[in-house]
Amino acid sequence: MMERKDSIALGIGLMLFFCLVAPLIDVSSKLAAQQVSSGTVTLWRYIWQGLLMLPVVLAMRLPMAMSRRAWGLTFLRGAVSALSTFCFVAAIRTMPIADALAIAFVEPFIILLIGHFLLNETVGPRRLGAAVVGFIGALFVIQPSFSVFGAVALLPLGTAFGFALYILITRQLSSEVHPVTMQLHTALTGTLVCLPVLAFGEASGIDQLGFSWPHGIFWLWLFGVGFFATVSHMAMTYALGYAPASTLAPLHYFEMLSSTFFSYLVFSDFPDPLSWLGIAIIVASGLYLIHRERVTARKASGR
């Protein structure tokens, strides 16, 4: 049996691997979006993810059956995941990846506010203050992006909101559905959500919602979207099984650094000074929020 220290070290390693690989989803998406619509990129992300996850679930002999409640939540989870993915792909068609990701990183603050105002969770003034400061940081990133790209700069907020709901729904499902099976279900429901939306976009002439058929190297970029999404999220899923979420949460901000690196390497994009200030505020607020949640947890446990 793996000792606790070794287990935590493995969890940290897997989380760092996630942070290193996850930006490659965005790089592949941005490359693919040079030829196909944002809706097409979103659809193929789930198709490839499903094709990659199905043999894994079958090999592990994991149960597919769920309660009616779990199926409903799973479908809703797939819908908000598709919304989150589409908004981000549509944003990074024109925006630098690092800027869009920085804005999307307000997601923990949205979860906090939803918990406080809609779920009646107890949230102290310090954590609420951290959330407000985090949103102010996002404005520093949005402002220069908005002046250059217009309303597209607001799309990462849709990503943040969708992913916040995705996390909250995942918490409801985690006790009932195996995390690996959950990845397959996300792929299946995401595909089912995307197909009618793309059909509507095609019929109504909305370019970014319509279906585009890829050619040549763009098939590789679309496969990369699904492959890197599957590998990175599997790594994160298992990381949470080896190490506490409170230990792994601060490491997530490493994704900002790796995202900036790949964005510069592939597209020569680099955040301007005002965006860096906003990124610093968001990261600092997020780390403080994690610290306050740890303090609250220790008080609740009587330590």
GROMACS .gro file of C-alpha atoms in nm:
model
  303
    1MET     CA    1   0.000   0.000   0.000
    2MET     CA    2   0.129   0.347  -0.088
    3GLU     CA    3   0.234   0.553   0.214
    4ARG     CA    4   0.056   0.883   0.272
    5LYS     CA    5   0.359   1.100   0.186
    6ASP     CA    6   0.414   0.909  -0.138
    7SER     CA    7   0.043   0.932  -0.217
    8ILE     CA    8   0.037   1.310  -0.170
    9ALA     CA    9   0.355   1.349  -0.377
   10LEU     CA   10   0.194   1.151  -0.659
   11GLY     CA   11  -0.118   1.367  -0.635
   12ILE     CA   12   0.092   1.683  -0.658
   13GLY     CA   13   0.281   1.540  -0.956
   14LEU     CA   14  -0.043   1.454  -1.136
   15MET     CA   15  -0.185   1.801  -1.068
   16LEU     CA   16   0.128   1.967  -1.206
   17PHE     CA   17   0.100   1.739  -1.510
   18PHE     CA   18  -0.260   1.859  -1.553
   19CYS     CA   19  -0.148   2.223  -1.536
   20LEU     CA   20   0.119   2.155  -1.797
   21VAL     CA   21  -0.105   1.965  -2.040
   22ALA     CA   22  -0.436   2.154  -2.002
   23PRO     CA   23  -0.314   2.462  -2.196
   24LEU     CA   24  -0.250   2.232  -2.494
   25ILE     CA   25  -0.630   2.193  -2.516
   26ASP     CA   26  -0.647   2.567  -2.575
   27VAL     CA   27  -0.353   2.571  -2.818
   28SER     CA   28  -0.512   2.291  -3.023
   29SER     CA   29  -0.850   2.469  -3.011
   30LYS     CA   30  -0.703   2.799  -3.130
   31LEU     CA   31  -0.519   2.625  -3.415
   32ALA     CA   32  -0.833   2.432  -3.518
   33ALA     CA   33  -1.048   2.747  -3.499
   34GLN     CA   34  -0.843   2.900  -3.780
   35GLN     CA   35  -1.042   2.679  -4.020
   36VAL     CA   36  -1.354   2.548  -3.842
   37SER     CA   37  -1.621   2.713  -3.628
   38SER     CA   38  -1.610   2.733  -3.248
   39GLY     CA   39  -1.911   2.503  -3.235
   40THR     CA   40  -1.730   2.243  -3.445
   41VAL     CA   41  -1.425   2.253  -3.217
   42THR     CA   42  -1.653   2.206  -2.916
   43LEU     CA   43  -1.837   1.912  -3.075
   44TRP     CA   44  -1.520   1.728  -3.174
   45ARG     CA   45  -1.372   1.775  -2.829
   46TYR     CA   46  -1.653   1.559  -2.688
   47ILE     CA   47  -1.656   1.310  -2.976
   48TRP     CA   48  -1.286   1.234  -2.940
   49GLN     CA   49  -1.310   1.233  -2.561
   50GLY     CA   50  -1.591   0.977  -2.581
   51LEU     CA   51  -1.401   0.755  -2.825
   52LEU     CA   52  -1.094   0.765  -2.601
   53MET     CA   53  -1.281   0.708  -2.273
   54LEU     CA   54  -1.515   0.426  -2.384
   55PRO     CA   55  -1.244   0.154  -2.403
   56VAL     CA   56  -1.105   0.272  -2.067
   57VAL     CA   57  -1.445   0.237  -1.898
   58LEU     CA   58  -1.502  -0.104  -2.061
   59ALA     CA   59  -1.154  -0.227  -1.965
   60MET     CA   60  -1.211  -0.119  -1.604
   61ARG     CA   61  -1.559  -0.279  -1.613
   62LEU     CA   62  -1.714   0.025  -1.454
   63PRO     CA   63  -2.094   0.038  -1.416
   64MET     CA   64  -2.282   0.269  -1.652
   65ALA     CA   65  -2.619   0.255  -1.478
   66MET     CA   66  -2.729   0.557  -1.275
   67SER     CA   67  -3.038   0.682  -1.098
   68ARG     CA   68  -3.281   0.912  -1.278
   69ARG     CA   69  -3.156   1.202  -1.066
   70ALA     CA   70  -2.795   1.128  -1.159
   71TRP     CA   71  -2.881   1.112  -1.530
   72GLY     CA   72  -3.054   1.449  -1.505
   73LEU     CA   73  -2.755   1.604  -1.331
   74THR     CA   74  -2.520   1.438  -1.580
   75PHE     CA   75  -2.707   1.590  -1.874
   76LEU     CA   76  -2.702   1.931  -1.706
   77ARG     CA   77  -2.331   1.886  -1.638
   78GLY     CA   78  -2.266   1.810  -2.004
   79ALA     CA   79  -2.467   2.115  -2.109
   80VAL     CA   80  -2.277   2.361  -1.888
   81SER     CA   81  -1.949   2.197  -1.989
   82ALA     CA   82  -2.035   2.252  -2.356
   83LEU     CA   83  -2.132   2.613  -2.283
   84SER     CA   84  -1.807   2.671  -2.097
   85THR     CA   85  -1.599   2.514  -2.375
   86PHE     CA   86  -1.776   2.701  -2.656
   87CYS     CA   87  -1.735   3.039  -2.485
   88PHE     CA   88  -1.363   2.982  -2.435
   89VAL     CA   89  -1.299   2.858  -2.789
   90ALA     CA   90  -1.495   3.152  -2.931
   91ALA     CA   91  -1.286   3.388  -2.716
   92ILE     CA   92  -0.943   3.251  -2.805
   93ARG     CA   93  -1.014   3.259  -3.178
   94THR     CA   94  -0.902   3.621  -3.149
   95MET     CA   95  -0.788   3.679  -2.789
   96PRO     CA   96  -0.454   3.564  -2.645
   97ILE     CA   97  -0.502   3.239  -2.453
   98ALA     CA   98  -0.338   3.367  -2.133
   99ASP     CA   99  -0.567   3.672  -2.116
  100ALA     CA  100  -0.880   3.462  -2.170
  101LEU     CA  101  -0.768   3.207  -1.910
  102ALA     CA  102  -0.697   3.481  -1.655
  103ILE     CA  103  -1.054   3.610  -1.689
  104ALA     CA  104  -1.192   3.255  -1.665
  105PHE     CA  105  -0.999   3.207  -1.340
  106VAL     CA  106  -1.267   3.408  -1.156
  107GLU     CA  107  -1.456   3.075  -1.147
  108PRO     CA  108  -1.371   3.006  -0.777
  109PHE     CA  109  -1.519   3.343  -0.685
  110ILE     CA  110  -1.839   3.263  -0.877
  111ILE     CA  111  -1.866   2.929  -0.693
  112LEU     CA  112  -1.828   3.117  -0.365
  113LEU     CA  113  -2.100   3.369  -0.452
  114ILE     CA  114  -2.340   3.099  -0.578
  115GLY     CA  115  -2.283   2.905  -0.257
  116HIS     CA  116  -2.348   3.213  -0.046
  117PHE     CA  117  -2.647   3.369  -0.221
  118LEU     CA  118  -2.823   3.065  -0.373
  119LEU     CA  119  -2.722   2.767  -0.160
  120ASN     CA  120  -2.722   2.949   0.177
  121GLU     CA  121  -2.365   2.846   0.254
  122THR     CA  122  -2.190   3.042   0.528
  123VAL     CA  123  -1.927   3.270   0.376
  124GLY     CA  124  -1.736   3.519   0.588
  125PRO     CA  125  -1.666   3.880   0.490
  126ARG     CA  126  -1.299   3.807   0.418
  127ARG     CA  127  -1.381   3.548   0.155
  128LEU     CA  128  -1.648   3.772   0.004
  129GLY     CA  129  -1.392   4.051  -0.004
  130ALA     CA  130  -1.142   3.823  -0.178
  131ALA     CA  131  -1.406   3.743  -0.441
  132VAL     CA  132  -1.474   4.113  -0.504
  133VAL     CA  133  -1.102   4.187  -0.536
  134GLY     CA  134  -1.067   3.892  -0.774
  135PHE     CA  135  -1.338   4.036  -0.999
  136ILE     CA  136  -1.161   4.373  -0.991
  137GLY     CA  137  -0.848   4.193  -1.109
  138ALA     CA  138  -1.048   4.044  -1.396
  139LEU     CA  139  -1.151   4.396  -1.501
  140PHE     CA  140  -0.784   4.488  -1.541
  141VAL     CA  141  -0.752   4.204  -1.793
  142ILE     CA  142  -1.090   4.265  -1.961
  143GLN     CA  143  -1.040   4.641  -2.013
  144PRO     CA  144  -0.746   4.631  -2.257
  145SER     CA  145  -0.887   4.318  -2.422
  146PHE     CA  146  -1.229   4.483  -2.463
  147SER     CA  147  -1.075   4.788  -2.630
  148VAL     CA  148  -0.905   4.560  -2.886
  149PHE     CA  149  -1.146   4.267  -2.929
  150GLY     CA  150  -1.480   4.416  -2.821
  151ALA     CA  151  -1.749   4.203  -2.655
  152VAL     CA  152  -1.548   3.886  -2.727
  153ALA     CA  153  -1.345   3.975  -2.416
  154LEU     CA  154  -1.655   3.899  -2.206
  155LEU     CA  155  -1.687   3.540  -2.331
  156PRO     CA  156  -1.438   3.398  -2.075
  157LEU     CA  157  -1.682   3.512  -1.806
  158GLY     CA  158  -1.931   3.272  -1.965
  159THR     CA  159  -1.663   3.004  -1.938
  160ALA     CA  160  -1.611   3.086  -1.571
  161PHE     CA  161  -1.985   3.076  -1.495
  162GLY     CA  162  -2.034   2.750  -1.686
  163PHE     CA  163  -1.737   2.584  -1.521
  164ALA     CA  164  -1.852   2.700  -1.176
  165LEU     CA  165  -2.186   2.524  -1.233
  166TYR     CA  166  -1.995   2.223  -1.369
  167ILE     CA  167  -1.795   2.197  -1.045
  168LEU     CA  168  -2.104   2.234  -0.826
  169ILE     CA  169  -2.287   1.960  -1.020
  170THR     CA  170  -1.980   1.736  -1.005
  171ARG     CA  171  -1.985   1.763  -0.626
  172GLN     CA  172  -2.343   1.636  -0.630
  173LEU     CA  173  -2.251   1.340  -0.852
  174SER     CA  174  -1.916   1.242  -0.702
  175SER     CA  175  -2.063   1.015  -0.434
  176GLU     CA  176  -2.274   0.822  -0.686
  177VAL     CA  177  -2.072   0.801  -1.009
  178HIS     CA  178  -1.715   0.678  -1.059
  179PRO     CA  179  -1.496   0.969  -1.177
  180VAL     CA  180  -1.375   0.780  -1.485
  181THR     CA  181  -1.732   0.695  -1.587
  182MET     CA  182  -1.819   1.059  -1.526
  183GLN     CA  183  -1.565   1.162  -1.792
  184LEU     CA  184  -1.734   0.933  -2.045
  185HIS     CA  185  -2.079   1.061  -1.952
  186THR     CA  186  -1.957   1.419  -1.996
  187ALA     CA  187  -1.838   1.332  -2.346
  188LEU     CA  188  -2.168   1.164  -2.438
  189THR     CA  189  -2.393   1.437  -2.299
  190GLY     CA  190  -2.169   1.711  -2.437
  191THR     CA  191  -2.203   1.556  -2.784
  192LEU     CA  192  -2.581   1.526  -2.748
  193VAL     CA  193  -2.605   1.892  -2.648
  194CYS     CA  194  -2.379   2.013  -2.930
  195LEU     CA  195  -2.550   1.831  -3.219
  196PRO     CA  196  -2.888   2.014  -3.211
  197VAL     CA  197  -2.718   2.346  -3.134
  198LEU     CA  198  -2.493   2.309  -3.439
  199ALA     CA  199  -2.792   2.206  -3.651
  200PHE     CA  200  -2.970   2.525  -3.540
  201GLY     CA  201  -2.659   2.733  -3.609
  202GLU     CA  202  -2.627   2.580  -3.957
  203ALA     CA  203  -2.994   2.645  -4.037
  204SER     CA  204  -2.990   3.002  -3.904
  205GLY     CA  205  -2.661   3.099  -4.066
  206ILE     CA  206  -2.475   3.171  -3.740
  207ASP     CA  207  -2.118   3.102  -3.849
  208GLN     CA  208  -1.963   3.017  -3.514
  209LEU     CA  209  -2.250   2.782  -3.423
  210GLY     CA  210  -2.262   2.610  -3.761
  211PHE     CA  211  -2.077   2.293  -3.862
  212SER     CA  212  -1.749   2.319  -4.052
  213TRP     CA  213  -1.579   2.017  -4.205
  214PRO     CA  214  -1.205   2.011  -4.123
  215HIS     CA  215  -0.936   1.931  -4.378
  216GLY     CA  216  -0.574   1.819  -4.363
  217ILE     CA  217  -0.375   1.912  -4.054
  218PHE     CA  218  -0.686   2.052  -3.885
  219TRP     CA  219  -0.800   1.696  -3.812
  220LEU     CA  220  -0.488   1.664  -3.598
  221TRP     CA  221  -0.568   1.985  -3.408
  222LEU     CA  222  -0.923   1.861  -3.340
  223PHE     CA  223  -0.791   1.527  -3.219
  224GLY     CA  224  -0.549   1.720  -2.998
  225VAL     CA  225  -0.840   1.904  -2.835
  226GLY     CA  226  -1.006   1.575  -2.735
  227PHE     CA  227  -0.683   1.394  -2.650
  228PHE     CA  228  -0.537   1.664  -2.426
  229ALA     CA  229  -0.876   1.720  -2.260
  230THR     CA  230  -0.904   1.349  -2.180
  231VAL     CA  231  -0.547   1.307  -2.055
  232SER     CA  232  -0.538   1.624  -1.847
  233HIS     CA  233  -0.876   1.574  -1.681
  234MET     CA  234  -0.797   1.211  -1.604
  235ALA     CA  235  -0.476   1.329  -1.438
  236MET     CA  236  -0.668   1.582  -1.231
  237THR     CA  237  -0.931   1.323  -1.138
  238TYR     CA  238  -0.668   1.083  -1.005
  239ALA     CA  239  -0.471   1.364  -0.841
  240LEU     CA  240  -0.776   1.440  -0.626
  241GLY     CA  241  -0.783   1.073  -0.528
  242TYR     CA  242  -0.424   1.080  -0.402
  243ALA     CA  243  -0.402   1.422  -0.235
  244PRO     CA  244  -0.650   1.653  -0.057
  245ALA     CA  245  -0.815   1.922  -0.269
  246SER     CA  246  -0.682   2.185  -0.027
  247THR     CA  247  -0.327   2.074  -0.110
  248LEU     CA  248  -0.381   2.074  -0.485
  249ALA     CA  249  -0.587   2.392  -0.525
  250PRO     CA  250  -0.294   2.640  -0.510
  251LEU     CA  251  -0.109   2.440  -0.775
  252HIS     CA  252  -0.386   2.510  -1.026
  253TYR     CA  253  -0.246   2.861  -1.074
  254PHE     CA  254   0.063   2.704  -1.232
  255GLU     CA  255  -0.163   2.664  -1.536
  256MET     CA  256  -0.142   3.041  -1.585
  257LEU     CA  257   0.236   3.017  -1.630
  258SER     CA  258   0.226   2.719  -1.865
  259SER     CA  259  -0.056   2.879  -2.063
  260THR     CA  260   0.145   3.199  -2.105
  261PHE     CA  261   0.448   2.996  -2.215
  262PHE     CA  262   0.262   2.795  -2.481
  263SER     CA  263   0.069   3.101  -2.599
  264TYR     CA  264   0.395   3.288  -2.655
  265LEU     CA  265   0.572   2.985  -2.805
  266VAL     CA  266   0.303   2.905  -3.063
  267PHE     CA  267   0.128   3.239  -3.126
  268SER     CA  268   0.380   3.499  -2.997
  269ASP     CA  269   0.109   3.634  -2.764
  270PHE     CA  270   0.218   3.789  -2.434
  271PRO     CA  271   0.004   3.976  -2.178
  272ASP     CA  272   0.058   4.352  -2.152
  273PRO     CA  273   0.152   4.516  -1.815
  274LEU     CA  274  -0.210   4.597  -1.724
  275SER     CA  275  -0.313   4.238  -1.791
  276TRP     CA  276  -0.023   4.113  -1.577
  277LEU     CA  277  -0.147   4.336  -1.294
  278GLY     CA  278  -0.493   4.184  -1.328
  279ILE     CA  279  -0.350   3.832  -1.339
  280ALA     CA  280  -0.149   3.901  -1.022
  281ILE     CA  281  -0.460   4.031  -0.842
  282ILE     CA  282  -0.668   3.729  -0.949
  283VAL     CA  283  -0.400   3.481  -0.839
  284ALA     CA  284  -0.339   3.659  -0.507
  285SER     CA  285  -0.714   3.673  -0.435
  286GLY     CA  286  -0.754   3.307  -0.526
  287LEU     CA  287  -0.467   3.199  -0.301
  288TYR     CA  288  -0.606   3.408  -0.015
  289LEU     CA  289  -0.947   3.248  -0.068
  290ILE     CA  290  -0.787   2.903  -0.044
  291HIS     CA  291  -0.608   3.009   0.275
  292ARG     CA  292  -0.933   3.132   0.435
  293GLU     CA  293  -1.112   2.809   0.341
  294ARG     CA  294  -0.836   2.611   0.513
  295VAL     CA  295  -0.868   2.828   0.824
  296THR     CA  296  -1.246   2.779   0.825
  297ALA     CA  297  -1.204   2.401   0.783
  298ARG     CA  298  -0.957   2.385   1.075
  299LYS     CA  299  -1.195   2.580   1.300
  300ALA     CA  300  -1.482   2.350   1.203
  301SER     CA  301  -1.275   2.044   1.293
  302GLY     CA  302  -1.169   2.197   1.626
  303ARG     CA  303  -0.797   2.204   1.547
   0.00000   0.00000   0.00000
